[in-house]
C-alpha positions as a LaTeX table, in Angstrom:
\begin{tabular}{lrrr}
\hline
Residue & $x$ (\AA) & $y$ (\AA) & $z$ (\AA) \\
\hline
Val1 & 21.37 & 87.86 & $-37.41$ \\
Met2 & 22.56 & 84.82 & $-39.32$ \\
Ser3 & 21.26 & 83.95 & $-42.75$ \\
Asp4 & 19.94 & 80.51 & $-43.66$ \\
Ser5 & 23.24 & 79.62 & $-45.29$ \\
Asp6 & 25.15 & 80.71 & $-42.19$ \\
Ser7 & 23.04 & 78.43 & $-39.97$ \\
Met8 & 24.56 & 75.35 & $-41.62$ \\
Asp9 & 28.11 & 76.74 & $-41.84$ \\
Val10 & 29.64 & 75.27 & $-38.67$ \\
Glu11 & 33.40 & 75.69 & $-38.88$ \\
Glu12 & 35.63 & 72.94 & $-37.58$ \\
Gly13 & 37.70 & 74.22 & $-34.63$ \\
Ala14 & 35.01 & 76.67 & $-33.58$ \\
Lys15 & 33.02 & 76.34 & $-30.38$ \\
Val16 & 29.34 & 75.89 & $-29.67$ \\
Arg17 & 27.33 & 76.28 & $-26.49$ \\
Val18 & 25.73 & 73.13 & $-25.12$ \\
Gln19 & 23.53 & 72.40 & $-22.12$ \\
Leu20 & 24.15 & 68.96 & $-20.65$ \\
Asn21 & 21.28 & 67.16 & $-18.94$ \\
Ser22 & 21.72 & 63.85 & $-17.11$ \\
Leu23 & 18.95 & 61.29 & $-17.49$ \\
Asp24 & 20.38 & 59.54 & $-14.42$ \\
Pro25 & 20.02 & 61.55 & $-11.16$ \\
Glu26 & 23.28 & 60.07 & $-9.90$ \\
Tyr27 & 25.25 & 62.08 & $-12.48$ \\
Thr28 & 23.53 & 65.48 & $-12.33$ \\
Val29 & 25.67 & 68.39 & $-13.55$ \\
Pro30 & 25.04 & 72.19 & $-13.55$ \\
Lys31 & 22.45 & 73.36 & $-16.08$ \\
Asp32 & 24.55 & 76.32 & $-17.25$ \\
Ala33 & 25.43 & 76.41 & $-20.96$ \\
Ile34 & 29.12 & 75.73 & $-21.63$ \\
Ala35 & 31.27 & 76.13 & $-24.73$ \\
Val36 & 32.81 & 73.03 & $-26.31$ \\
Pro37 & 34.66 & 72.52 & $-29.61$ \\
Thr38 & 32.26 & 71.79 & $-32.46$ \\
Asp39 & 34.36 & 68.82 & $-33.54$ \\
Val40 & 33.94 & 67.12 & $-30.16$ \\
Arg41 & 32.56 & 63.58 & $-30.14$ \\
Lys42 & 31.09 & 61.44 & $-27.40$ \\
Ser43 & 34.45 & 60.56 & $-25.81$ \\
Gly44 & 35.29 & 64.27 & $-25.59$ \\
Leu45 & 31.87 & 65.03 & $-24.14$ \\
Ser46 & 32.48 & 62.26 & $-21.58$ \\
Lys47 & 35.61 & 64.11 & $-20.49$ \\
Val48 & 33.57 & 67.28 & $-20.08$ \\
Val49 & 30.97 & 65.53 & $-17.93$ \\
Asn50 & 33.64 & 63.86 & $-15.78$ \\
Tyr51 & 35.29 & 67.25 & $-15.32$ \\
Leu52 & 31.97 & 68.75 & $-14.19$ \\
Leu53 & 31.51 & 65.82 & $-11.80$ \\
Gly54 & 34.98 & 66.40 & $-10.36$ \\
Asn55 & 36.38 & 63.10 & $-11.57$ \\
Ile56 & 39.24 & 64.63 & $-13.58$ \\
Gly57 & 41.12 & 67.90 & $-13.47$ \\
Gly58 & 40.44 & 68.98 & $-17.07$ \\
Gly59 & 38.27 & 68.13 & $-20.03$ \\
Gly60 & 36.46 & 69.27 & $-23.10$ \\
Asp61 & 39.20 & 68.65 & $-25.61$ \\
Ser62 & 38.07 & 67.64 & $-29.06$ \\
Asp63 & 38.54 & 64.11 & $-30.35$ \\
Asp64 & 41.22 & 63.37 & $-32.88$ \\
Ser65 & 39.48 & 60.35 & $-34.40$ \\
Asp66 & 37.75 & 60.54 & $-37.75$ \\
Gly67 & 34.56 & 59.00 & $-39.01$ \\
Ser68 & 31.75 & 57.50 & $-37.02$ \\
Asp69 & 32.11 & 57.03 & $-33.27$ \\
Asp70 & 30.16 & 53.76 & $-33.07$ \\
Ser71 & 33.06 & 51.59 & $-31.97$ \\
Asp72 & 34.10 & 50.95 & $-28.37$ \\
Asp73 & 36.99 & 53.37 & $-27.87$ \\
Asp74 & 39.02 & 54.31 & $-24.83$ \\
Gly75 & 36.43 & 56.93 & $-23.90$ \\
Val76 & 37.55 & 59.09 & $-21.01$ \\
His77 & 40.35 & 56.78 & $-19.90$ \\
Gly78 & 43.29 & 58.95 & $-20.84$ \\
Lys79 & 46.76 & 59.41 & $-19.42$ \\
Gly80 & 46.94 & 60.23 & $-15.75$ \\
Ala81 & 43.26 & 59.57 & $-15.12$ \\
Asp82 & 42.09 & 57.62 & $-12.08$ \\
Glu83 & 39.99 & 54.98 & $-13.83$ \\
Ser84 & 38.17 & 54.09 & $-10.61$ \\
Asn85 & 36.37 & 57.45 & $-10.74$ \\
Leu86 & 35.81 & 57.85 & $-14.46$ \\
Val87 & 32.52 & 57.04 & $-16.17$ \\
Asp88 & 31.91 & 56.60 & $-19.89$ \\
Phe89 & 28.72 & 58.22 & $-21.16$ \\
Asp90 & 26.49 & 58.06 & $-24.22$ \\
Phe91 & 24.85 & 61.25 & $-25.51$ \\
Leu92 & 21.45 & 61.88 & $-27.06$ \\
Ile93 & 20.03 & 64.82 & $-28.98$ \\
Lys94 & 16.25 & 64.73 & $-29.39$ \\
Asn95 & 16.19 & 61.09 & $-28.24$ \\
Arg96 & 18.76 & 59.97 & $-30.83$ \\
Phe97 & 22.24 & 58.80 & $-29.89$ \\
Leu98 & 25.05 & 61.06 & $-31.05$ \\
Arg99 & 27.35 & 59.01 & $-33.28$ \\
Thr100 & 29.18 & 61.81 & $-35.11$ \\
Ser101 & 30.87 & 65.06 & $-34.13$ \\
Val102 & 28.67 & 67.91 & $-32.89$ \\
Ser103 & 29.52 & 69.96 & $-35.98$ \\
Ser104 & 28.42 & 67.15 & $-38.30$ \\
Tyr105 & 25.14 & 66.81 & $-36.43$ \\
Met106 & 24.51 & 70.57 & $-36.62$ \\
Arg107 & 25.19 & 70.70 & $-40.35$ \\
Thr108 & 22.98 & 67.69 & $-41.04$ \\
Asn109 & 20.09 & 69.14 & $-39.03$ \\
Asn110 & 20.50 & 72.77 & $-40.14$ \\
Ile111 & 21.16 & 74.08 & $-36.61$ \\
Ser112 & 22.60 & 77.55 & $-36.09$ \\
Ala113 & 26.04 & 77.81 & $-34.50$ \\
Glu114 & 24.60 & 80.47 & $-32.19$ \\
Ser115 & 22.02 & 78.05 & $-30.72$ \\
Val116 & 22.39 & 76.39 & $-27.34$ \\
Leu117 & 22.37 & 72.68 & $-28.13$ \\
Gln118 & 20.45 & 70.54 & $-25.62$ \\
Ile119 & 22.31 & 67.25 & $-25.05$ \\
Asp120 & 21.11 & 64.46 & $-22.74$ \\
Phe121 & 23.51 & 61.84 & $-21.43$ \\
Val122 & 23.39 & 58.45 & $-19.72$ \\
Pro123 & 26.10 & 56.09 & $-18.45$ \\
Lys124 & 27.38 & 53.98 & $-21.32$ \\
Ala125 & 26.22 & 50.36 & $-21.21$ \\
Arg126 & 29.19 & 48.03 & $-20.85$ \\
Lys127 & 29.55 & 44.52 & $-22.14$ \\
Pro128 & 28.41 & 42.00 & $-19.51$ \\
Glu129 & 31.22 & 40.25 & $-17.70$ \\
Ser130 & 31.30 & 36.48 & $-17.51$ \\
Gln131 & 30.72 & 35.11 & $-14.02$ \\
Gly132 & 31.88 & 31.62 & $-14.92$ \\
Asp133 & 30.25 & 28.70 & $-16.66$ \\
Ser134 & 26.66 & 27.96 & $-15.78$ \\
Glu135 & 25.13 & 24.51 & $-15.68$ \\
Ala136 & 24.95 & 23.07 & $-19.19$ \\
Leu137 & 21.50 & 22.10 & $-20.45$ \\
Pro138 & 21.00 & 18.87 & $-22.42$ \\
Asp139 & 19.28 & 20.35 & $-25.49$ \\
Trp140 & 18.38 & 23.56 & $-27.32$ \\
Val141 & 16.93 & 26.39 & $-25.22$ \\
Ser142 & 13.83 & 27.72 & $-26.98$ \\
Gly143 & 12.82 & 30.43 & $-24.52$ \\
Leu144 & 13.62 & 32.21 & $-21.24$ \\
Tyr145 & 11.45 & 33.89 & $-18.61$ \\
Phe146 & 12.64 & 35.71 & $-15.47$ \\
Asp147 & 10.48 & 36.10 & $-12.37$ \\
Asp148 & 11.33 & 37.04 & $-8.78$ \\
Gly149 & 14.99 & 36.02 & $-8.87$ \\
Thr150 & 14.46 & 32.81 & $-10.84$ \\
Leu151 & 15.31 & 32.30 & $-14.50$ \\
Phe152 & 13.10 & 29.72 & $-16.20$ \\
Ser153 & 14.32 & 27.97 & $-19.35$ \\
Ala154 & 12.21 & 26.09 & $-21.88$ \\
Cys155 & 14.20 & 23.29 & $-23.45$ \\
Tyr156 & 13.86 & 21.02 & $-26.46$ \\
Asp157 & 14.04 & 17.98 & $-24.18$ \\
Gly158 & 10.53 & 18.91 & $-22.98$ \\
Thr159 & 11.72 & 20.05 & $-19.54$ \\
Leu160 & 11.00 & 23.37 & $-17.82$ \\
Arg161 & 13.85 & 24.38 & $-15.51$ \\
Gly162 & 14.18 & 27.08 & $-12.87$ \\
Met163 & 17.65 & 28.49 & $-12.16$ \\
Asp164 & 18.82 & 30.94 & $-9.53$ \\
Gly165 & 19.51 & 34.39 & $-10.96$ \\
Gly166 & 23.11 & 34.42 & $-9.72$ \\
Lys167 & 25.17 & 31.40 & $-10.70$ \\
Leu168 & 22.36 & 29.90 & $-12.82$ \\
Asn169 & 22.31 & 26.61 & $-10.96$ \\
Val170 & 19.18 & 24.55 & $-11.57$ \\
Thr171 & 16.94 & 24.77 & $-8.49$ \\
Cys172 & 13.80 & 23.07 & $-9.82$ \\
Ser173 & 12.67 & 21.25 & $-12.95$ \\
Leu174 & 9.58 & 19.66 & $-14.42$ \\
Ala175 & 9.34 & 17.17 & $-17.29$ \\
Ala176 & 6.35 & 19.02 & $-18.72$ \\
His177 & 6.08 & 18.04 & $-22.38$ \\
Thr178 & 6.63 & 14.84 & $-24.32$ \\
Ser179 & 8.40 & 16.74 & $-27.12$ \\
Pro180 & 10.32 & 20.04 & $-27.48$ \\
Ile181 & 9.02 & 23.12 & $-25.67$ \\
Lys182 & 8.65 & 25.88 & $-28.28$ \\
Cys183 & 7.60 & 28.90 & $-26.16$ \\
Ile184 & 7.31 & 30.18 & $-22.59$ \\
Ala185 & 5.44 & 33.10 & $-20.97$ \\
Gly186 & 4.70 & 34.08 & $-17.37$ \\
Asn187 & 2.19 & 36.29 & $-15.58$ \\
Gly188 & 4.62 & 37.68 & $-13.01$ \\
Asn189 & 2.64 & 36.07 & $-10.21$ \\
Gly190 & 3.89 & 32.50 & $-10.13$ \\
Leu191 & 2.09 & 31.09 & $-13.18$ \\
Ile192 & 4.06 & 30.02 & $-16.27$ \\
Ala193 & 2.65 & 28.86 & $-19.61$ \\
Thr194 & 4.63 & 26.61 & $-21.95$ \\
Gly195 & 3.72 & 25.50 & $-25.46$ \\
Gly196 & 5.16 & 22.41 & $-27.06$ \\
His197 & 5.60 & 20.45 & $-30.25$ \\
Asp198 & 3.16 & 17.99 & $-28.66$ \\
Gln199 & 0.35 & 20.47 & $-29.53$ \\
Gln200 & $-0.29$ & 21.27 & $-25.86$ \\
Leu201 & $-0.30$ & 24.46 & $-23.85$ \\
Leu202 & 0.43 & 23.81 & $-20.17$ \\
Ile203 & 0.13 & 26.21 & $-17.25$ \\
His204 & 2.52 & 25.59 & $-14.37$ \\
Lys205 & 2.74 & 26.95 & $-10.85$ \\
His206 & 5.91 & 28.06 & $-9.07$ \\
Pro207 & 5.37 & 29.00 & $-5.39$ \\
Ser208 & 6.83 & 32.28 & $-4.17$ \\
Asp209 & 8.78 & 30.37 & $-1.49$ \\
Gly210 & 10.80 & 28.66 & $-4.23$ \\
Gly211 & 9.14 & 25.25 & $-4.00$ \\
Ser212 & 8.69 & 22.66 & $-6.72$ \\
Leu213 & 7.22 & 23.31 & $-10.15$ \\
Thr214 & 3.82 & 21.70 & $-10.70$ \\
Thr215 & 1.43 & 21.70 & $-13.65$ \\
Ala216 & $-1.87$ & 23.40 & $-12.75$ \\
Tyr217 & $-3.73$ & 23.19 & $-16.07$ \\
Val218 & $-3.55$ & 21.26 & $-19.32$ \\
Cys219 & $-5.15$ & 23.39 & $-22.06$ \\
Thr220 & $-7.09$ & 21.13 & $-24.42$ \\
Glu221 & $-9.37$ & 21.25 & $-27.48$ \\
Gly222 & $-7.63$ & 24.25 & $-28.99$ \\
His223 & $-4.50$ & 23.49 & $-30.97$ \\
Thr224 & $-3.95$ & 20.85 & $-33.62$ \\
Ala225 & $-0.34$ & 21.83 & $-34.36$ \\
Ser226 & 2.82 & 22.72 & $-32.47$ \\
Val227 & 2.26 & 25.65 & $-30.07$ \\
Glu228 & 4.79 & 28.28 & $-31.17$ \\
Ser229 & 3.97 & 31.41 & $-29.11$ \\
Ala230 & 2.22 & 32.54 & $-25.93$ \\
Ala231 & 1.47 & 35.78 & $-24.09$ \\
Trp232 & $-0.16$ & 36.60 & $-20.72$ \\
Gln233 & $-2.54$ & 39.44 & $-19.89$ \\
Lys234 & $-3.77$ & 39.40 & $-16.28$ \\
Gly235 & $-5.95$ & 36.26 & $-16.04$ \\
Arg236 & $-5.76$ & 35.31 & $-19.71$ \\
Val237 & $-3.25$ & 33.46 & $-21.86$ \\
Ala238 & $-3.12$ & 33.72 & $-25.64$ \\
Ser239 & $-1.34$ & 31.10 & $-27.74$ \\
Gly240 & $-0.57$ & 30.62 & $-31.43$ \\
Asp241 & 0.34 & 27.44 & $-33.26$ \\
Phe242 & 2.23 & 26.36 & $-36.37$ \\
Ala243 & $-0.98$ & 26.12 & $-38.42$ \\
Gly244 & $-1.82$ & 29.79 & $-37.76$ \\
Arg245 & $-4.56$ & 29.17 & $-35.17$ \\
Leu246 & $-4.99$ & 31.62 & $-32.28$ \\
Cys247 & $-6.42$ & 30.43 & $-28.94$ \\
Leu248 & $-7.41$ & 32.29 & $-25.78$ \\
Trp249 & $-7.58$ & 30.70 & $-22.33$ \\
Asp250 & $-9.18$ & 32.28 & $-19.23$ \\
Val251 & $-7.27$ & 31.60 & $-16.02$ \\
Ala252 & $-8.39$ & 33.24 & $-12.78$ \\
Glu253 & $-5.68$ & 34.46 & $-10.41$ \\
Ala254 & $-5.92$ & 34.68 & $-6.65$ \\
Gly255 & $-4.17$ & 37.76 & $-5.26$ \\
Gly256 & $-0.55$ & 37.56 & $-4.33$ \\
Asp257 & 0.36 & 33.88 & $-3.99$ \\
Gly258 & 0.20 & 32.80 & $-7.62$ \\
Glu259 & $-2.44$ & 30.16 & $-6.98$ \\
Ala260 & $-4.64$ & 29.35 & $-9.95$ \\
Ala261 & $-8.37$ & 29.08 & $-9.30$ \\
Pro262 & $-11.20$ & 28.66 & $-11.84$ \\
Ser263 & $-13.81$ & 31.37 & $-12.11$ \\
Lys264 & $-17.51$ & 30.88 & $-12.81$ \\
Lys265 & $-17.07$ & 31.58 & $-16.52$ \\
Gln266 & $-14.23$ & 29.14 & $-17.04$ \\
Lys267 & $-14.60$ & 25.80 & $-18.75$ \\
Val268 & $-12.63$ & 23.56 & $-16.42$ \\
Ser269 & $-12.97$ & 19.79 & $-16.42$ \\
Ser270 & $-12.60$ & 17.77 & $-13.24$ \\
Lys271 & $-10.93$ & 15.02 & $-15.28$ \\
Met272 & $-7.31$ & 14.61 & $-14.31$ \\
Ser273 & $-4.65$ & 14.69 & $-17.01$ \\
Lys274 & $-1.46$ & 12.69 & $-17.33$ \\
Asn275 & 0.31 & 15.66 & $-15.68$ \\
Ser276 & $-0.20$ & 14.60 & $-12.06$ \\
Ser277 & $-3.28$ & 16.27 & $-10.60$ \\
Ala278 & $-3.59$ & 18.99 & $-13.25$ \\
Ala279 & $-7.09$ & 19.89 & $-14.43$ \\
Thr280 & $-8.00$ & 20.43 & $-18.07$ \\
Leu281 & $-8.90$ & 23.88 & $-19.35$ \\
Gln282 & $-10.80$ & 24.46 & $-22.60$ \\
Ala283 & $-10.19$ & 27.43 & $-24.89$ \\
Ser284 & $-12.61$ & 30.35 & $-24.64$ \\
Leu285 & $-11.59$ & 31.31 & $-28.19$ \\
Ser286 & $-10.07$ & 29.29 & $-31.00$ \\
Thr287 & $-9.87$ & 30.75 & $-34.50$ \\
Pro288 & $-7.69$ & 30.43 & $-37.63$ \\
Leu289 & $-5.94$ & 33.79 & $-37.95$ \\
His290 & $-2.93$ & 33.23 & $-40.22$ \\
Ser291 & $-2.19$ & 30.86 & $-43.06$ \\
Ser292 & 1.08 & 29.79 & $-41.45$ \\
Ala293 & 2.80 & 29.66 & $-38.06$ \\
Ile294 & 2.14 & 32.40 & $-35.47$ \\
Ser295 & 5.71 & 33.05 & $-34.37$ \\
Gly296 & 5.06 & 35.97 & $-32.02$ \\
Leu297 & 2.31 & 37.27 & $-29.75$ \\
Ala298 & 1.81 & 40.41 & $-27.66$ \\
Trp299 & $-1.16$ & 42.11 & $-26.00$ \\
Ser300 & $-1.94$ & 45.70 & $-26.99$ \\
Ser301 & $-1.47$ & 48.42 & $-24.38$ \\
Asp302 & $-5.21$ & 48.59 & $-23.61$ \\
Ser303 & $-5.53$ & 44.77 & $-23.60$ \\
Ser304 & $-8.29$ & 44.91 & $-26.21$ \\
Ser305 & $-6.25$ & 43.37 & $-29.01$ \\
Leu306 & $-3.65$ & 40.71 & $-29.66$ \\
Ile307 & $-0.75$ & 41.60 & $-31.94$ \\
Thr308 & 0.52 & 38.62 & $-33.92$ \\
Gly309 & 3.43 & 37.96 & $-36.27$ \\
Ser310 & 3.45 & 35.04 & $-38.68$ \\
His311 & 5.42 & 33.03 & $-41.20$ \\
Asp312 & 2.83 & 34.19 & $-43.77$ \\
Tyr313 & 4.72 & 37.54 & $-43.87$ \\
Ser314 & 1.98 & 39.46 & $-42.03$ \\
Val315 & 1.56 & 41.28 & $-38.71$ \\
Arg316 & $-1.98$ & 41.64 & $-37.37$ \\
Ala317 & $-3.90$ & 43.28 & $-34.55$ \\
Phe318 & $-6.75$ & 40.93 & $-33.58$ \\
Asp319 & $-9.69$ & 42.55 & $-31.78$ \\
Val320 & $-10.67$ & 40.17 & $-28.97$ \\
Glu321 & $-14.22$ & 41.50 & $-28.53$ \\
Ser322 & $-15.23$ & 41.37 & $-32.20$ \\
Gln323 & $-13.00$ & 38.32 & $-32.80$ \\
Ser324 & $-11.69$ & 39.70 & $-36.08$ \\
Pro325 & $-8.47$ & 41.31 & $-37.38$ \\
Ala326 & $-8.58$ & 45.08 & $-36.96$ \\
Val327 & $-5.28$ & 45.84 & $-38.70$ \\
Thr328 & $-3.17$ & 43.78 & $-41.09$ \\
Leu329 & 0.35 & 44.86 & $-42.07$ \\
Asn330 & 2.40 & 43.02 & $-44.69$ \\
Ser331 & 6.12 & 42.40 & $-44.62$ \\
Asn332 & 8.34 & 41.13 & $-47.42$ \\
Arg333 & 9.81 & 38.35 & $-45.28$ \\
Val334 & 8.72 & 35.70 & $-42.78$ \\
Val335 & 8.23 & 37.10 & $-39.26$ \\
Thr336 & 10.37 & 34.95 & $-36.93$ \\
Cys337 & 9.85 & 36.86 & $-33.66$ \\
Leu338 & 7.94 & 39.82 & $-32.23$ \\
Ala339 & 8.24 & 42.16 & $-29.23$ \\
Lys340 & 6.13 & 45.16 & $-28.14$ \\
Ser341 & 7.21 & 48.42 & $-26.54$ \\
Phe342 & 6.28 & 48.87 & $-22.87$ \\
Phe343 & 5.09 & 52.40 & $-23.62$ \\
Ser344 & 3.02 & 52.10 & $-26.81$ \\
Asp345 & 1.74 & 49.74 & $-29.49$ \\
Val346 & 4.91 & 50.03 & $-31.52$ \\
Ile347 & 6.38 & 46.58 & $-32.14$ \\
Ala348 & 9.66 & 45.19 & $-33.41$ \\
Thr349 & 9.86 & 42.09 & $-35.60$ \\
Gly350 & 12.79 & 39.91 & $-36.61$ \\
His351 & 13.22 & 38.29 & $-40.03$ \\
Pro352 & 15.44 & 35.65 & $-41.72$ \\
Asp353 & 17.17 & 38.35 & $-43.79$ \\
Thr354 & 18.77 & 39.70 & $-40.54$ \\
Gln355 & 16.54 & 42.79 & $-40.58$ \\
Ile356 & 14.68 & 44.21 & $-37.57$ \\
Lys357 & 11.57 & 46.23 & $-38.41$ \\
Leu358 & 9.44 & 48.63 & $-36.40$ \\
Trp359 & 5.66 & 48.81 & $-36.87$ \\
Asp360 & 3.10 & 51.28 & $-35.53$ \\
Met361 & 0.05 & 49.24 & $-34.54$ \\
Arg362 & $-2.00$ & 52.09 & $-33.07$ \\
Met363 & $-5.28$ & 51.53 & $-34.90$ \\
Lys364 & $-6.77$ & 54.96 & $-34.15$ \\
Lys365 & $-4.04$ & 56.52 & $-36.25$ \\
His366 & $-5.36$ & 55.00 & $-39.48$ \\
Ser367 & $-8.63$ & 54.88 & $-41.32$ \\
Ala368 & $-10.04$ & 51.53 & $-42.39$ \\
Asp369 & $-8.94$ & 51.96 & $-46.01$ \\
Asp370 & $-5.61$ & 53.63 & $-45.35$ \\
Ser371 & $-3.03$ & 51.67 & $-47.32$ \\
Ala372 & $-0.20$ & 53.66 & $-45.74$ \\
Ile373 & $-0.38$ & 51.47 & $-42.65$ \\
Thr374 & 1.71 & 48.87 & $-44.47$ \\
Ala375 & 4.74 & 51.14 & $-44.09$ \\
Asp376 & 7.47 & 50.08 & $-41.67$ \\
Asn377 & 10.73 & 51.45 & $-40.35$ \\
Thr378 & 13.61 & 49.09 & $-41.09$ \\
Leu379 & 16.70 & 49.22 & $-38.86$ \\
Arg380 & 20.15 & 48.45 & $-40.16$ \\
Pro381 & 21.16 & 44.74 & $-40.15$ \\
Ser382 & 22.24 & 43.64 & $-36.69$ \\
His383 & 22.93 & 39.93 & $-37.20$ \\
Lys384 & 24.51 & 37.63 & $-39.79$ \\
Ser385 & 21.83 & 34.94 & $-39.83$ \\
Trp386 & 18.30 & 34.16 & $-38.58$ \\
\hline
\end{tabular}
């Protein structure tokens, strides 16, 4: 039996038993525990996996490199290897990527050398390869949205463009706004919302057969400043503007074809707008939520709340039913962008100081007076500017 001090004493050059588990069914390997050098890193583990897959005739040697293994190295591509068969892998222990040697990880986490270490692996993501120059756009691109093989771009020239997902050639376009488009969001069913510096939110229709873009609704009587953010949830669109106002618009969806049709509860005017035959749609909710621009929007997992990020340094969860903020979290910098996890109400925010922060917005976790909810998890800097 090992003592507590022995559990952290992992000698370099020794071996440890590991069980490798592929998160991709294409690269399944035997579940039996195998012995590998404790000083092995991810490139050495890649050799082991390729050996188990039959791609090379030997593997499992330790790595000679020192320090962190974050950089793009030669991986498994050694002398005499058939590179057409070899695959580079990344490795995870308890859902965290392995970026040091196994021995360093075991010492840091107080793991016994007699334990069988469970290691998951996935194919390493490679840098995308250029497929040639795409069609140049005439002004800044403020947002992108991909739907059913078409990439839609929102541009500062006020035009919404659809491009094929291959060579990115423009297949359709619509001069939607009279000033720069600041945000874009789609419902995945042929409807696309764009917000502009002209203080308008427009809802466009793109047929599934790849026809022309048309404007279905002009959203009026809601915003009095540039529309900076938008987010869809089934038949509803939320939008935020530069003055900190949040608006909600009810849009009924017919099944399957992306057609927009007003429901009984909608406030839709028969008056035609300057956008061809588009009808006007009034906001079902319009309220001042922040003291400055709402730069990011996302619906909560249960669709009961809207999560907002703002230039006033705060992140909020706005309860749609009670029409009031349920949670307010404070940052130390302006929030420039926001994105929510697909699996929970954990969000990531970007800031001018190059930091990315993670926030837990699950309201049931906190009591009403719990000041600890202002805590965040800051990731290491990933950019050099905004």
